[in-house]
mmCIF file of C-alpha atoms in Angstrom:
data_model
loop_
_atom_site.group_PDB
_atom_site.id
_atom_site.type_symbol
_atom_site.label_atom_id
_atom_site.label_comp_id
_atom_site.label_asym_id
_atom_site.label_seq_id
_atom_site.Cartn_x
_atom_site.Cartn_y
_atom_site.Cartn_z
ATOM 1 C CA MET A 1 39.904 120.789 132.735
ATOM 2 C CA GLU A 2 41.689 120.233 129.582
ATOM 3 C CA LEU A 3 45.635 119.143 130.002
ATOM 4 C CA GLN A 4 47.113 122.731 129.306
ATOM 5 C CA ASP A 5 45.212 123.833 132.064
ATOM 6 C CA PHE A 6 45.852 121.134 134.480
ATOM 7 C CA LEU A 7 49.841 121.509 133.197
ATOM 8 C CA ARG A 8 50.049 125.284 134.082
ATOM 9 C CA HIS A 9 48.293 124.129 137.563
ATOM 10 C CA VAL A 10 50.755 121.868 138.204
ATOM 11 C CA ALA A 11 53.552 123.958 136.927
ATOM 12 C CA ALA A 12 52.367 126.642 139.736
ATOM 13 C CA ARG A 13 52.330 124.135 142.178
ATOM 14 C CA ARG A 14 48.990 124.583 143.565
ATOM 15 C CA PRO A 15 46.928 121.401 145.453
ATOM 16 C CA LEU A 16 45.218 119.656 143.362
ATOM 17 C CA ASN A 17 41.792 119.651 145.136
ATOM 18 C CA THR A 18 38.494 120.466 143.487
ATOM 19 C CA PRO A 19 35.923 118.248 141.539
ATOM 20 C CA ASP A 20 37.008 119.035 138.125
ATOM 21 C CA ILE A 21 40.607 118.074 138.992
ATOM 22 C CA TYR A 22 39.468 114.992 140.225
ATOM 23 C CA ASP A 23 37.274 114.528 137.292
ATOM 24 C CA PHE A 24 40.364 115.466 135.146
ATOM 25 C CA LEU A 25 42.542 113.032 136.800
ATOM 26 C CA ASN A 26 40.377 110.232 136.796
ATOM 27 C CA ARG A 27 39.761 110.626 132.757
ATOM 28 C CA MET A 28 43.803 111.175 132.522
ATOM 29 C CA SER A 29 44.073 107.838 134.743
ATOM 30 C CA ASP A 30 41.649 105.945 132.605
ATOM 31 C CA ALA A 31 43.666 106.703 129.309
ATOM 32 C CA ALA A 32 47.025 105.887 130.728
ATOM 33 C CA ARG A 33 46.049 102.547 132.014
ATOM 34 C CA ARG A 34 44.469 101.329 128.518
ATOM 35 C CA ILE A 35 47.689 102.169 127.129
ATOM 36 C CA THR A 36 50.281 100.684 129.845
ATOM 37 C CA PHE A 37 47.901 97.838 129.584
ATOM 38 C CA GLU A 38 48.406 97.263 125.880
ATOM 39 C CA LEU A 39 52.358 97.830 126.783
ATOM 40 C CA ASN A 40 52.324 95.502 129.333
ATOM 41 C CA GLY A 41 50.088 92.605 128.275
ATOM 42 C CA SER A 42 52.053 90.826 125.405
ATOM 43 C CA TYR A 43 55.719 91.286 123.911
ATOM 44 C CA HIS A 44 56.365 94.145 121.819
ATOM 45 C CA SER A 45 59.987 95.111 120.017
ATOM 46 C CA MET A 46 61.311 98.178 121.103
ATOM 47 C CA GLU A 47 60.190 99.694 118.203
ATOM 48 C CA GLU A 48 56.711 99.143 119.382
ATOM 49 C CA THR A 49 57.398 100.053 122.643
ATOM 50 C CA ARG A 50 58.220 103.619 122.334
ATOM 51 C CA ALA A 51 55.348 104.005 120.173
ATOM 52 C CA LEU A 52 53.537 102.945 122.591
ATOM 53 C CA LEU A 53 55.172 105.356 124.893
ATOM 54 C CA SER A 54 54.878 108.235 122.573
ATOM 55 C CA ARG A 55 51.161 107.834 122.727
ATOM 56 C CA LEU A 56 51.016 107.676 126.572
ATOM 57 C CA PHE A 57 53.480 110.756 126.594
ATOM 58 C CA GLY A 58 51.518 112.621 124.100
ATOM 59 C CA ARG A 59 54.737 113.188 122.068
ATOM 60 C CA GLU A 60 57.629 111.101 120.153
ATOM 61 C CA VAL A 61 59.868 109.535 121.956
ATOM 62 C CA ASP A 62 63.595 109.633 121.027
ATOM 63 C CA PRO A 63 64.535 106.716 119.211
ATOM 64 C CA SER A 64 67.389 106.131 121.750
ATOM 65 C CA LEU A 65 65.162 105.367 124.196
ATOM 66 C CA ARG A 66 64.848 101.544 125.702
ATOM 67 C CA VAL A 67 62.416 100.765 128.445
ATOM 68 C CA PHE A 68 62.166 97.200 129.719
ATOM 69 C CA PRO A 69 57.890 96.605 130.798
ATOM 70 C CA PRO A 70 56.300 96.279 132.611
ATOM 71 C CA PHE A 71 56.005 100.197 132.601
ATOM 72 C CA TYR A 72 53.363 101.888 134.873
ATOM 73 C CA THR A 73 52.098 105.256 135.177
ATOM 74 C CA ASP A 74 48.649 106.848 136.277
ATOM 75 C CA PHE A 75 49.152 109.775 134.297
ATOM 76 C CA GLY A 76 51.809 109.643 131.656
ATOM 77 C CA LYS A 77 51.113 113.066 130.317
ATOM 78 C CA ASN A 78 54.182 114.708 132.194
ATOM 79 C CA ILE A 79 56.652 112.565 131.583
ATOM 80 C CA HIS A 80 59.622 114.275 129.451
ATOM 81 C CA LEU A 81 62.916 111.929 128.654
ATOM 82 C CA GLY A 82 66.104 112.899 127.282
ATOM 83 C CA ARG A 83 68.593 110.701 124.562
ATOM 84 C CA ASN A 84 69.901 107.306 125.750
ATOM 85 C CA VAL A 85 67.908 106.744 128.553
ATOM 86 C CA PHE A 86 67.126 103.021 129.727
ATOM 87 C CA ILE A 87 64.134 101.972 131.948
ATOM 88 C CA ASN A 88 64.240 99.066 133.349
ATOM 89 C CA ALA A 89 61.255 96.631 134.282
ATOM 90 C CA CYS A 90 58.814 97.188 137.061
ATOM 91 C CA CYS A 91 59.085 101.405 137.502
ATOM 92 C CA HIS A 92 56.381 103.530 138.567
ATOM 93 C CA PHE A 93 55.997 107.070 137.435
ATOM 94 C CA GLN A 94 53.611 109.181 139.381
ATOM 95 C CA ASP A 95 53.932 111.870 136.950
ATOM 96 C CA GLN A 96 51.107 114.594 137.802
ATOM 97 C CA GLY A 97 53.594 116.961 139.069
ATOM 98 C CA GLY A 98 56.089 116.359 136.448
ATOM 99 C CA VAL A 99 59.269 114.121 135.916
ATOM 100 C CA THR A 100 62.219 115.112 133.609
ATOM 101 C CA ILE A 101 64.933 112.516 132.990
ATOM 102 C CA GLY A 102 68.192 113.893 131.491
ATOM 103 C CA ASP A 103 70.421 112.615 128.882
ATOM 104 C CA ASN A 104 71.968 109.163 129.654
ATOM 105 C CA CYS A 105 70.064 108.335 132.634
ATOM 106 C CA LEU A 106 69.711 104.724 133.824
ATOM 107 C CA ILE A 107 66.792 103.615 135.557
ATOM 108 C CA GLY A 108 66.760 100.504 137.773
ATOM 109 C CA HIS A 109 64.372 97.948 138.106
ATOM 110 C CA ALA A 110 61.099 98.933 140.365
ATOM 111 C CA VAL A 111 62.219 102.496 140.957
ATOM 112 C CA VAL A 112 59.021 104.990 142.056
ATOM 113 C CA PHE A 113 58.949 108.224 141.150
ATOM 114 C CA ALA A 114 56.188 110.461 143.113
ATOM 115 C CA THR A 115 55.360 113.662 142.262
ATOM 116 C CA LEU A 116 52.274 113.802 144.941
ATOM 117 C CA ASN A 117 51.752 114.294 148.627
ATOM 118 C CA HIS A 118 48.617 114.354 150.718
ATOM 119 C CA GLY A 119 47.888 117.319 152.956
ATOM 120 C CA ILE A 120 48.607 116.491 156.714
ATOM 121 C CA ALA A 121 45.273 117.616 158.428
ATOM 122 C CA PRO A 122 42.608 115.239 158.103
ATOM 123 C CA ALA A 123 41.048 117.552 156.694
ATOM 124 C CA GLU A 124 43.345 118.281 154.051
ATOM 125 C CA ARG A 125 43.937 113.894 153.434
ATOM 126 C CA TYR A 126 42.094 114.431 150.215
ATOM 127 C CA SER A 127 43.573 117.542 148.350
ATOM 128 C CA MET A 128 47.179 116.500 146.683
ATOM 129 C CA ASN A 129 50.267 118.626 146.263
ATOM 130 C CA PRO A 130 52.224 118.262 143.215
ATOM 131 C CA ALA A 131 56.026 119.217 142.745
ATOM 132 C CA PRO A 132 58.611 117.986 140.033
ATOM 133 C CA ILE A 133 60.895 115.482 139.923
ATOM 134 C CA VAL A 134 64.154 116.594 137.599
ATOM 135 C CA LEU A 135 67.315 114.033 136.826
ATOM 136 C CA GLY A 136 70.296 115.710 135.322
ATOM 137 C CA ARG A 137 72.248 114.181 132.832
ATOM 138 C CA ASN A 138 74.115 110.767 133.315
ATOM 139 C CA VAL A 139 72.183 109.866 136.911
ATOM 140 C CA TRP A 140 72.010 106.255 137.547
ATOM 141 C CA VAL A 141 68.837 105.656 139.601
ATOM 142 C CA GLY A 142 69.442 101.855 141.489
ATOM 143 C CA SER A 143 66.960 99.369 141.708
ATOM 144 C CA ASN A 144 63.874 99.497 144.327
ATOM 145 C CA SER A 145 64.698 103.702 144.684
ATOM 146 C CA THR A 146 61.772 105.788 145.429
ATOM 147 C CA ILE A 147 62.359 109.314 144.456
ATOM 148 C CA LEU A 148 59.705 112.074 146.259
ATOM 149 C CA GLN A 149 58.520 115.389 145.004
ATOM 150 C CA GLY A 150 60.161 118.051 144.389
ATOM 151 C CA VAL A 151 63.692 116.486 144.490
ATOM 152 C CA THR A 152 66.738 117.472 141.582
ATOM 153 C CA ILE A 153 69.146 115.372 140.919
ATOM 154 C CA GLY A 154 72.374 116.773 140.139
ATOM 155 C CA ASP A 155 74.398 115.695 136.830
ATOM 156 C CA ASN A 156 76.167 112.099 137.111
ATOM 157 C CA ALA A 157 74.718 111.442 140.359
ATOM 158 C CA ILE A 158 74.094 107.933 141.530
ATOM 159 C CA ILE A 159 71.190 106.713 144.027
ATOM 160 C CA ALA A 160 72.214 103.396 145.867
ATOM 161 C CA ALA A 161 69.824 100.847 145.418
ATOM 162 C CA GLY A 162 66.548 100.705 147.734
ATOM 163 C CA SER A 163 67.298 104.699 148.615
ATOM 164 C CA VAL A 164 64.533 106.807 149.568
ATOM 165 C CA VAL A 165 65.165 110.542 148.126
ATOM 166 C CA THR A 166 63.634 112.761 150.247
ATOM 167 C CA ARG A 167 66.300 116.069 149.176
ATOM 168 C CA ASP A 168 68.163 117.490 146.401
ATOM 169 C CA VAL A 169 71.410 115.667 145.377
ATOM 170 C CA PRO A 170 74.328 117.848 144.120
ATOM 171 C CA ALA A 171 75.807 116.511 140.883
ATOM 172 C CA ASN A 172 78.652 114.160 141.075
ATOM 173 C CA THR A 173 77.664 112.586 144.280
ATOM 174 C CA ILE A 174 76.300 109.370 145.397
ATOM 175 C CA VAL A 175 73.541 108.792 148.039
ATOM 176 C CA GLY A 176 71.986 106.200 149.448
ATOM 177 C CA GLY A 177 69.698 105.034 152.468
ATOM 178 C CA VAL A 178 66.355 105.882 153.891
ATOM 179 C CA PRO A 179 66.362 108.459 153.784
ATOM 180 C CA ALA A 180 69.314 109.298 151.448
ATOM 181 C CA LYS A 181 72.554 110.482 152.580
ATOM 182 C CA PRO A 182 75.648 111.636 150.846
ATOM 183 C CA ILE A 183 77.980 108.142 150.616
ATOM 184 C CA ARG A 184 81.173 109.996 148.408
ATOM 185 C CA SER A 185 81.509 112.576 145.660
ATOM 186 C CA ILE A 186 82.639 111.363 142.538
ATOM 187 C CA GLU A 187 85.738 112.362 140.626
ATOM 188 C CA THR A 188 85.244 113.240 137.012
ATOM 189 C CA SER A 189 88.846 114.342 135.581
#
């Protein structure tokens, strides 16, 4: 399996459960670890950090991107970041299913993006089910939050620190808790 085949497979939300997929994921994880170990192992200027992330993602990142390492991913090739994105230290991107972050987003310390889930039945436990995570524009995700597979967060939303987001979040809404629930609306005028 090659990258484009895999990306088409996950875009169709087909399960990840065959030997060729497992082999592909192992190779990709090894390649991602090599780059993230380099990124996280010593000081790098922001330009050097962006160059390493461009290698990791397989495409150039926007020059306005700011990331404070350490940064973790076990795949790296299905992360798409807009302009003026800030990602604070210790964030984890399980991006096999796809993580898209819109322009002007702020990601707090130790946020987890988890795009895979396992089958519930014991016989299906090693099967993984991918679904993308999408953040609109101007989203602020507070520290130590977890965003689960298949979640879309609307423009201008805020995720309170420590939240676990299991469902879509409407635009202009603050959510918080475990699981995250609406707290209030945000006035945009």
